[in-house]
Tab-separated table of C-alpha atoms in Angstrom:
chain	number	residue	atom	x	y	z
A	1458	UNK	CA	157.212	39.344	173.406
A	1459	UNK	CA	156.656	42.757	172.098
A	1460	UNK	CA	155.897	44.098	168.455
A	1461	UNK	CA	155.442	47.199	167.147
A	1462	UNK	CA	153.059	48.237	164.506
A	1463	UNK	CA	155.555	49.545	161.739
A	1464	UNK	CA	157.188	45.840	162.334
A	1465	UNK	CA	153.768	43.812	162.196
A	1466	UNK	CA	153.172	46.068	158.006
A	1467	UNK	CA	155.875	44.250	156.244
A	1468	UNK	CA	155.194	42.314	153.079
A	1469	UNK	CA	153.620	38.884	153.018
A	1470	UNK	CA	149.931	38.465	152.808
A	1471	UNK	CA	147.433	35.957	154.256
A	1472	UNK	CA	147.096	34.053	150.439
A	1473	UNK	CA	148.987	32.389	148.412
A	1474	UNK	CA	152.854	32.923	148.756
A	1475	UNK	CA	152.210	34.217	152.355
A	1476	UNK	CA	150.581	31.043	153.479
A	1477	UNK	CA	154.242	29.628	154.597
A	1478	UNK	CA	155.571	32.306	157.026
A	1479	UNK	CA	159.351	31.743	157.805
A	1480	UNK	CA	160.378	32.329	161.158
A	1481	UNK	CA	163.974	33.190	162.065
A	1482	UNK	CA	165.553	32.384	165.749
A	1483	UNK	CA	167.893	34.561	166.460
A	1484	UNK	CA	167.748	35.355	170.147
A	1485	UNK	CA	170.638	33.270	171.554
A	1486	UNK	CA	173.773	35.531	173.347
A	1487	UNK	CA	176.465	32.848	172.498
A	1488	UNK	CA	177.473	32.324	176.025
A	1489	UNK	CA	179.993	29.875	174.308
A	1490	UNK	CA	181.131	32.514	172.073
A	1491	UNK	CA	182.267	34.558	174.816
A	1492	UNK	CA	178.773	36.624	174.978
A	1493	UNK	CA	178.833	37.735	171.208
A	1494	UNK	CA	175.030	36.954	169.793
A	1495	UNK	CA	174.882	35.051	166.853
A	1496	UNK	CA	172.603	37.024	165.045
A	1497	UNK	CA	175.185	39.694	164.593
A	1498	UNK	CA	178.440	37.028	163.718
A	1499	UNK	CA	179.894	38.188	159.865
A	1500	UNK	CA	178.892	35.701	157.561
A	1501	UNK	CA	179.359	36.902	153.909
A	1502	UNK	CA	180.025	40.996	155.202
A	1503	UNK	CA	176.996	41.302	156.844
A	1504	UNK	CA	175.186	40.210	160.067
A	1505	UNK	CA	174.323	36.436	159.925
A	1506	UNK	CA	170.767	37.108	160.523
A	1507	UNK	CA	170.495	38.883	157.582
A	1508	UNK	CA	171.304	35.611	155.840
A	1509	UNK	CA	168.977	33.090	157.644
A	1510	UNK	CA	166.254	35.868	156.474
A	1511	UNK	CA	167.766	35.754	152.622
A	1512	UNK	CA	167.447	32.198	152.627
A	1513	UNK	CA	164.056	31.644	153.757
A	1514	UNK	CA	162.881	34.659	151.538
A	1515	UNK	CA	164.577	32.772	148.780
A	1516	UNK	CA	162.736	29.343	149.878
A	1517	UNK	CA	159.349	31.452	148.575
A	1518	UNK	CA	158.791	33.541	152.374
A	1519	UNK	CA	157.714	36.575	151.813
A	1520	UNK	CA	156.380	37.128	155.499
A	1521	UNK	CA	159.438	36.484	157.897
A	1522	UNK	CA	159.202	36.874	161.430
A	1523	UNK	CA	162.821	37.518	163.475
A	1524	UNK	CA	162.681	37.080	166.933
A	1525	UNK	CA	165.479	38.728	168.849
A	1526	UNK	CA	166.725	38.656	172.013
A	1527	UNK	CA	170.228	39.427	173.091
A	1528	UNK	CA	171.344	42.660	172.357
A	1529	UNK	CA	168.553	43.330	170.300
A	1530	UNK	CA	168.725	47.044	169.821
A	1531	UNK	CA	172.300	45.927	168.539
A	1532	UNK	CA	170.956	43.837	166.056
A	1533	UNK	CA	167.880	46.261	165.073
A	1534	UNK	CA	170.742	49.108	164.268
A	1535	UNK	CA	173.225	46.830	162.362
A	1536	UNK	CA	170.899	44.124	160.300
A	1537	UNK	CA	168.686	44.955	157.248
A	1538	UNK	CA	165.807	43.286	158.170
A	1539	UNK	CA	163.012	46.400	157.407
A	1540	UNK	CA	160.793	44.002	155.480
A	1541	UNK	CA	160.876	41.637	158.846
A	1542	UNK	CA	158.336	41.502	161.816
A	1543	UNK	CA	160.889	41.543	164.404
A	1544	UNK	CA	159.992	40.288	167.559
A	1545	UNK	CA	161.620	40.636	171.157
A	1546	UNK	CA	161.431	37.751	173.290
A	1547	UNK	CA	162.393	39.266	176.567
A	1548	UNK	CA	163.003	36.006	178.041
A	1549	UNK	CA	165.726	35.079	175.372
A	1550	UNK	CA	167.926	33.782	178.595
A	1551	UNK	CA	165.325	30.713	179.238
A	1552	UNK	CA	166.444	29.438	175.790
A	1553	UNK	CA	165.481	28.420	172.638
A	1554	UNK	CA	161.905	27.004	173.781
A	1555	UNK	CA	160.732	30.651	174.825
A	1556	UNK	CA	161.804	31.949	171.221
A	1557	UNK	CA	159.602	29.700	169.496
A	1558	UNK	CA	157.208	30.119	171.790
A	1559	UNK	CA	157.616	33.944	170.794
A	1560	UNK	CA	157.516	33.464	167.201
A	1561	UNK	CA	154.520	31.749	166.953
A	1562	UNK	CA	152.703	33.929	168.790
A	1563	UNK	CA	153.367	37.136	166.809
A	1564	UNK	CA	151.769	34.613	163.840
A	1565	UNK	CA	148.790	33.974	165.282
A	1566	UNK	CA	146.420	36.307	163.069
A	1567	UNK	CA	148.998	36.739	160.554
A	1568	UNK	CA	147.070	34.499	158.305
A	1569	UNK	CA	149.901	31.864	157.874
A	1570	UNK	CA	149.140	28.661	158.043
A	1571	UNK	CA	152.480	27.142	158.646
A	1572	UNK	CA	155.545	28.286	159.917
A	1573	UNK	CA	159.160	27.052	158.517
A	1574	UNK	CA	161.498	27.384	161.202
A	1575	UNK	CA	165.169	28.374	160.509
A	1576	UNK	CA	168.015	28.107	162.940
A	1577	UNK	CA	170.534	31.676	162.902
A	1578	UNK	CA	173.388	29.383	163.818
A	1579	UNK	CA	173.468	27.706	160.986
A	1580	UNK	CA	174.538	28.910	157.569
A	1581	UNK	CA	175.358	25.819	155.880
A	1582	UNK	CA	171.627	25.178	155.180
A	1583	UNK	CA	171.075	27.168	152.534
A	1584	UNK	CA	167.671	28.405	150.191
A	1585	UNK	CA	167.530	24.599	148.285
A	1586	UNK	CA	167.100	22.782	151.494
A	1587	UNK	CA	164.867	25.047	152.979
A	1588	UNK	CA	162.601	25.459	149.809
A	1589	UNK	CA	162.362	21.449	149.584
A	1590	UNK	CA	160.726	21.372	153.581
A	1591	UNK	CA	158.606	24.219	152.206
A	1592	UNK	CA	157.254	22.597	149.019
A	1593	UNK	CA	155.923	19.664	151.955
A	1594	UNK	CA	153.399	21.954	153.114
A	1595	UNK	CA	149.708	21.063	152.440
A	1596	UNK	CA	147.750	22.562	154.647
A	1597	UNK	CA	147.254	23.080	158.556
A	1598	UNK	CA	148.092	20.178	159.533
A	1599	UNK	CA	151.629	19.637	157.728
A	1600	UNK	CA	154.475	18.952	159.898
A	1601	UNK	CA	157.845	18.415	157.999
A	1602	UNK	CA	161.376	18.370	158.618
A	1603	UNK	CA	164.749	18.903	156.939
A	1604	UNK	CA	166.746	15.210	157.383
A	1605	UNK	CA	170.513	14.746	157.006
A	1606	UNK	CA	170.902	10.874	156.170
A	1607	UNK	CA	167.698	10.252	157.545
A	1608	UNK	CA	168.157	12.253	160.743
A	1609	UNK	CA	165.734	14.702	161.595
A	1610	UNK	CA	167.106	18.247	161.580
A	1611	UNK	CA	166.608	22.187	160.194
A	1612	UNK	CA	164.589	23.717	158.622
A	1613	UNK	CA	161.040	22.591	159.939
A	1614	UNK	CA	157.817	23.335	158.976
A	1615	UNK	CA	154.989	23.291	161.340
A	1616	UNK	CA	151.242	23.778	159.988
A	1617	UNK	CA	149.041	26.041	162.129
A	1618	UNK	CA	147.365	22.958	163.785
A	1619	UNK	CA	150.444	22.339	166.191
A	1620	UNK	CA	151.407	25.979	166.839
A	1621	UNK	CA	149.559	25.225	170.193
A	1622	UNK	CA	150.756	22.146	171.082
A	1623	UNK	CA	154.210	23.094	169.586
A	1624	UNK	CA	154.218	25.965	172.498
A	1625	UNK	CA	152.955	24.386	175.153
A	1626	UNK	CA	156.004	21.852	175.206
A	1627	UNK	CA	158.277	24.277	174.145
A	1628	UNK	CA	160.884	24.748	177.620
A	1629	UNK	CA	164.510	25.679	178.057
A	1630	UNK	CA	166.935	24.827	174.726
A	1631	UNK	CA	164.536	21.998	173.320
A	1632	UNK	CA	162.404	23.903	171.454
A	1633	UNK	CA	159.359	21.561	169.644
A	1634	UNK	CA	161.985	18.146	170.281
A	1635	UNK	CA	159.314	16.794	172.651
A	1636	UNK	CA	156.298	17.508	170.598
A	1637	UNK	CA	157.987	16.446	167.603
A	1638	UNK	CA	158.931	13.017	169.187
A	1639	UNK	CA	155.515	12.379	169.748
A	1640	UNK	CA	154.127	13.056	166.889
A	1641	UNK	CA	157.300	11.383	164.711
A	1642	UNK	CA	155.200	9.378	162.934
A	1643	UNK	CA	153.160	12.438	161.016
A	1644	UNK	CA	156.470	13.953	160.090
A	1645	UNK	CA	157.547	14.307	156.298
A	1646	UNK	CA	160.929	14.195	156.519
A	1647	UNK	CA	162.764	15.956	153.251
A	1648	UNK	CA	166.272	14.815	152.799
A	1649	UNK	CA	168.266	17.506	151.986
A	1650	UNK	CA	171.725	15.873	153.010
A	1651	UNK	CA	172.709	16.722	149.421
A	1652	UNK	CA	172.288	19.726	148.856
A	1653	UNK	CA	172.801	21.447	152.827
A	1654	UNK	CA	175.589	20.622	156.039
A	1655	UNK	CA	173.309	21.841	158.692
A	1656	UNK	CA	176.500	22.462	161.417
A	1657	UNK	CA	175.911	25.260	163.951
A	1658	UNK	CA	178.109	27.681	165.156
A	1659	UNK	CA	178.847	27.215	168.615
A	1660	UNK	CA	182.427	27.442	169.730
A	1661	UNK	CA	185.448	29.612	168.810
A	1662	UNK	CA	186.648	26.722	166.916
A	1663	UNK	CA	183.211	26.949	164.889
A	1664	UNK	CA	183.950	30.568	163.826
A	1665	UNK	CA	186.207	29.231	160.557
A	1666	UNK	CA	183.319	28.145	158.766
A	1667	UNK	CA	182.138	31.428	158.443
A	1668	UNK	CA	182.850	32.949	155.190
């Protein structure tokens, strides 16, 4: 994971409105897309990265973190994301644990005291749904989730208190699954089944419900 210090002076501060960073994962090379990243798919006439940042800057972020990993000077020259701390996680290829791993270690110092946790891949959860998992913050120790009918899914918020733990049991594609399953019974769980369809873009076939 590198940063660079231009990256690390975007807006956001350690009070108030910056105390919920929002951390984008966008590292994945979409081996079932036939090698195109997802960060850079057209959603809307511009790189779908650039979305997953508007929403979670809409949810009340102003600090987001981006980490990158395929092709990321590709996504650095064609995505707006100046106001982003973009992070390259150089191990993108282990999967989605080492990217969350990544992005919680450029916050450590950042002053955040949770993280909400936003998917690339998935454009159908929009701002509502992930400002509803960010208004279930309370403090360090806050660990919420997005649910869809009552089944736990994206956005997540994690306080500062499990960024450790969270890390530590964060391997190959199942990012804080583990972690949260044992600790499923201090999870909020916001149902946002109305107002989001949190599908991901995976296949070719997936492609059509980009707009």
């Amino acid at each position: 994971m590198t940063r660079t210090d231009d990256e690390v002076s975007g807006p956001g501060g350690a009070a108030g409105s910056g105390e919920v960073a929002g951390l984008v994962l966008a590292a994945g090379g979409g081996r079932r897309l036939g090698g195109r990243p997802k960060a850079l798919l057209t959603h809307r006439g511009r790189p779908l990265v650039e979305h997953a940042v508007a929403v979670l800057r809409a949810a009340g972020c102003t600090r987001v973190h981006v980490v990158l990993g395929a092709r990321s000077g590709d996504v650095r020259e064609r995505a707006r994301l100046a106001d982003c701390v973009l992070v390259d996680n150089p191990a993108w290829e282990e999967g989605m644990g080492s990217s969350l791993r990544a992005g919680l270690d450029s916050l450590a110092g950042s002053g955040a005291r949770a993280a909400l946790v936003c998917l690339v891949d998935q454009p159908g959860v929009g701002a509502r749904a992930a400002g509803r998992v960010r208004a279930a913050f309370r403090d360090e120790t806050s660990l919420a989730a997005a649910a869809y009918e009552g089944v736990r899914g994206h956005p997540v918020l994690f306080g500062a208190a499990h960024w450790a733990g969270i890390a530590a049991s964060a391997t190959g594609d199942r990012g804080a699954r583990a972690y949260l399953r044992e600790h499923a019974a201090e999870i909020t769980l916001v149902e946002c089944g109305d107002v989001a369809q949190p599908y991901d873009i995976d296949t070719e076939a997936d492609l059509a419900r980009l707009e």
